[in-house]
Amino acid sequence: MRLTGKRVIALVDDEFEDLELWYPVYRVREEGAEVVLAGSTAGATYTGKYGVPAVADRSWDELDAADYDGILVPGGWAPDKIRRYPAVLKLIRDFHEACKPIGQICHAGWVLISAKILKGVTVTSTPGIRDDMENAGAVWKDEPVVADGHIISARRPPDLPPYGKAFCDALAGSGES
């Protein structure tokens, strides 16, 4: 329970990749962290690509990065929607400026690209957005998980176990398990 007292935001919108939302959410909860699901509308139900629902506890507009210790951005097609909201981009930039853990997997890199925080950062993602990541100034690697400071990235669902561990390690403030 090394994450007891930590608070994490998990972003949601329709067509999130079900495993890429729920696996990290449950992983940080297992370690004691509180997770708040956040969407454009508090109380709204968002549906994953494979039909798993997620109800937003809060709206993006009512969140302040200062009140949380980390943020998770799932993949799927949701990141292409999520990145269009100024409140989300501000949250991502605020977490980045505070050097708080930002977890992103698969297509979630699109949100970090739109927040303009990837210049010089070493990351991974689904290979399908490699060019997007590199064009945003990131150094892209084809590895299961890449941690560059407080930005933790992974490629796809098979990488979830090491991604979950790396995000929890960052949230705990150590590389120990």
GROMACS .gro file of C-alpha atoms in nm:
model
  177
    1MET     CA    1   0.000   0.000   0.000
    2ARG     CA    2   0.288   0.233  -0.079
    3LEU     CA    3   0.057   0.473  -0.266
    4THR     CA    4  -0.183   0.533   0.023
    5GLY     CA    5  -0.273   0.902   0.029
    6LYS     CA    6  -0.185   0.954  -0.339
    7ARG     CA    7  -0.450   1.083  -0.578
    8VAL     CA    8  -0.451   1.012  -0.952
    9ILE     CA    9  -0.663   1.138  -1.240
   10ALA     CA   10  -0.753   0.895  -1.520
   11LEU     CA   11  -0.890   1.066  -1.831
   12VAL     CA   12  -1.187   0.912  -2.013
   13ASP     CA   13  -1.383   0.968  -2.331
   14ASP     CA   14  -1.569   0.737  -2.565
   15GLU     CA   15  -1.365   0.470  -2.742
   16PHE     CA   16  -1.086   0.451  -2.484
   17GLU     CA   17  -0.895   0.123  -2.506
   18ASP     CA   18  -1.062  -0.072  -2.227
   19LEU     CA   19  -0.752  -0.248  -2.092
   20GLU     CA   20  -0.537   0.065  -2.120
   21LEU     CA   21  -0.776   0.251  -1.888
   22TRP     CA   22  -0.875  -0.017  -1.640
   23TYR     CA   23  -0.547  -0.207  -1.592
   24PRO     CA   24  -0.351   0.101  -1.472
   25VAL     CA   25  -0.650   0.226  -1.269
   26TYR     CA   26  -0.675  -0.104  -1.081
   27ARG     CA   27  -0.297  -0.127  -1.049
   28VAL     CA   28  -0.265   0.207  -0.868
   29ARG     CA   29  -0.575   0.133  -0.659
   30GLU     CA   30  -0.418  -0.200  -0.551
   31GLU     CA   31  -0.125   0.001  -0.416
   32GLY     CA   32  -0.358   0.230  -0.218
   33ALA     CA   33  -0.402   0.534  -0.443
   34GLU     CA   34  -0.736   0.703  -0.502
   35VAL     CA   35  -0.827   0.731  -0.870
   36VAL     CA   36  -1.069   0.989  -1.006
   37LEU     CA   37  -1.210   0.923  -1.352
   38ALA     CA   38  -1.245   1.253  -1.540
   39GLY     CA   39  -1.435   1.327  -1.859
   40SER     CA   40  -1.589   1.628  -2.026
   41THR     CA   41  -1.905   1.584  -1.812
   42ALA     CA   42  -1.915   1.464  -1.451
   43GLY     CA   43  -2.151   1.170  -1.410
   44ALA     CA   44  -2.149   1.084  -1.780
   45THR     CA   45  -2.086   0.727  -1.891
   46TYR     CA   46  -1.816   0.675  -2.152
   47THR     CA   47  -1.788   0.349  -2.343
   48GLY     CA   48  -1.462   0.178  -2.428
   49LYS     CA   49  -1.381   0.028  -2.769
   50TYR     CA   50  -1.491  -0.314  -2.645
   51GLY     CA   51  -1.799  -0.195  -2.457
   52VAL     CA   52  -1.671  -0.156  -2.102
   53PRO     CA   53  -1.827   0.155  -1.943
   54ALA     CA   54  -1.654   0.418  -1.731
   55VAL     CA   55  -1.847   0.682  -1.535
   56ALA     CA   56  -1.669   1.014  -1.490
   57ASP     CA   57  -1.641   1.116  -1.125
   58ARG     CA   58  -1.548   1.471  -1.221
   59SER     CA   59  -1.530   1.693  -1.526
   60TRP     CA   60  -1.197   1.813  -1.660
   61ASP     CA   61  -1.297   2.174  -1.599
   62GLU     CA   62  -1.323   2.125  -1.224
   63LEU     CA   63  -0.982   1.965  -1.173
   64ASP     CA   64  -0.662   2.127  -1.052
   65ALA     CA   65  -0.330   1.944  -1.096
   66ALA     CA   66  -0.219   2.081  -0.758
   67ASP     CA   67  -0.475   1.852  -0.591
   68TYR     CA   68  -0.340   1.533  -0.752
   69ASP     CA   69  -0.017   1.336  -0.762
   70GLY     CA   70  -0.032   1.182  -1.111
   71ILE     CA   71  -0.238   1.149  -1.427
   72LEU     CA   72  -0.311   0.854  -1.658
   73VAL     CA   73  -0.402   0.892  -2.024
   74PRO     CA   74  -0.543   0.576  -2.187
   75GLY     CA   75  -0.508   0.488  -2.551
   76GLY     CA   76  -0.768   0.386  -2.805
   77TRP     CA   77  -0.940   0.651  -3.011
   78ALA     CA   78  -1.031   0.862  -2.705
   79PRO     CA   79  -0.701   1.057  -2.706
   80ASP     CA   80  -0.791   1.212  -3.042
   81LYS     CA   81  -1.103   1.355  -2.872
   82ILE     CA   82  -0.947   1.433  -2.535
   83ARG     CA   83  -0.667   1.640  -2.689
   84ARG     CA   84  -0.919   1.893  -2.822
   85TYR     CA   85  -1.015   2.023  -2.477
   86PRO     CA   86  -0.814   2.321  -2.344
   87ALA     CA   87  -0.881   2.213  -1.983
   88VAL     CA   88  -0.712   1.876  -2.048
   89LEU     CA   89  -0.412   2.035  -2.217
   90LYS     CA   90  -0.375   2.274  -1.924
   91LEU     CA   91  -0.388   1.981  -1.680
   92ILE     CA   92  -0.118   1.795  -1.873
   93ARG     CA   93   0.103   2.105  -1.888
   94ASP     CA   94   0.049   2.170  -1.515
   95PHE     CA   95   0.148   1.812  -1.427
   96HIS     CA   96   0.451   1.846  -1.653
   97GLU     CA   97   0.563   2.175  -1.501
   98ALA     CA   98   0.528   2.025  -1.152
   99CYS     CA   99   0.720   1.710  -1.263
  100LYS     CA  100   0.435   1.488  -1.146
  101PRO     CA  101   0.394   1.145  -1.309
  102ILE     CA  102   0.217   1.142  -1.645
  103GLY     CA  103   0.135   0.795  -1.775
  104GLN     CA  104   0.052   0.751  -2.142
  105ILE     CA  105   0.004   0.437  -2.350
  106CYS     CA  106  -0.057   0.361  -2.717
  107HIS     CA  107  -0.233   0.658  -2.885
  108ALA     CA  108  -0.233   0.862  -2.562
  109GLY     CA  109   0.080   1.034  -2.689
  110TRP     CA  110  -0.149   1.251  -2.902
  111VAL     CA  111  -0.263   1.430  -2.585
  112LEU     CA  112   0.096   1.505  -2.482
  113ILE     CA  113   0.173   1.621  -2.837
  114SER     CA  114  -0.117   1.867  -2.827
  115ALA     CA  115  -0.002   1.988  -2.484
  116LYS     CA  116   0.337   2.059  -2.647
  117ILE     CA  117   0.546   1.891  -2.375
  118LEU     CA  118   0.742   1.629  -2.571
  119LYS     CA  119   1.035   1.824  -2.714
  120GLY     CA  120   1.349   1.632  -2.617
  121VAL     CA  121   1.158   1.370  -2.416
  122THR     CA  122   1.231   1.001  -2.477
  123VAL     CA  123   0.907   0.805  -2.517
  124THR     CA  124   0.737   0.510  -2.676
  125SER     CA  125   0.386   0.464  -2.815
  126THR     CA  126   0.203   0.251  -3.061
  127PRO     CA  127   0.425   0.247  -3.372
  128GLY     CA  128   0.132   0.400  -3.562
  129ILE     CA  129   0.198   0.742  -3.409
  130ARG     CA  130   0.578   0.725  -3.407
  131ASP     CA  131   0.601   0.997  -3.673
  132ASP     CA  132   0.364   1.219  -3.474
  133MET     CA  133   0.575   1.176  -3.160
  134GLU     CA  134   0.902   1.248  -3.344
  135ASN     CA  135   0.751   1.546  -3.527
  136ALA     CA  136   0.659   1.685  -3.183
  137GLY     CA  137   1.027   1.668  -3.089
  138ALA     CA  138   1.026   1.343  -2.891
  139VAL     CA  139   1.293   1.074  -2.915
  140TRP     CA  140   1.093   0.757  -2.991
  141LYS     CA  141   1.202   0.407  -2.887
  142ASP     CA  142   1.041   0.073  -2.966
  143GLU     CA  143   1.046  -0.061  -2.610
  144PRO     CA  144   0.767  -0.191  -2.385
  145VAL     CA  145   0.803   0.098  -2.139
  146VAL     CA  146   1.007   0.416  -2.143
  147ALA     CA  147   1.039   0.637  -1.836
  148ASP     CA  148   1.195   0.976  -1.897
  149GLY     CA  149   1.175   1.155  -1.566
  150HIS     CA  150   0.808   1.188  -1.477
  151ILE     CA  151   0.675   1.083  -1.820
  152ILE     CA  152   0.607   0.711  -1.837
  153SER     CA  153   0.503   0.567  -2.174
  154ALA     CA  154   0.412   0.227  -2.313
  155ARG     CA  155   0.324   0.087  -2.654
  156ARG     CA  156   0.015  -0.135  -2.624
  157PRO     CA  157  -0.182  -0.375  -2.398
  158PRO     CA  158   0.085  -0.650  -2.377
  159ASP     CA  159   0.309  -0.386  -2.213
  160LEU     CA  160   0.061  -0.313  -1.933
  161PRO     CA  161   0.237  -0.510  -1.654
  162PRO     CA  162   0.571  -0.325  -1.679
  163TYR     CA  163   0.386   0.003  -1.753
  164GLY     CA  164   0.172  -0.030  -1.441
  165LYS     CA  165   0.479  -0.102  -1.231
  166ALA     CA  166   0.676   0.189  -1.379
  167PHE     CA  167   0.389   0.433  -1.320
  168CYS     CA  168   0.344   0.314  -0.960
  169ASP     CA  169   0.721   0.342  -0.904
  170ALA     CA  170   0.716   0.700  -1.033
  171LEU     CA  171   0.414   0.782  -0.818
  172ALA     CA  172   0.586   0.634  -0.513
  173GLY     CA  173   0.896   0.838  -0.590
  174SER     CA  174   1.130   0.543  -0.628
  175GLY     CA  175   1.234   0.272  -0.868
  176GLU     CA  176   1.168   0.002  -0.610
  177SER     CA  177   0.873  -0.236  -0.618
   0.00000   0.00000   0.00000
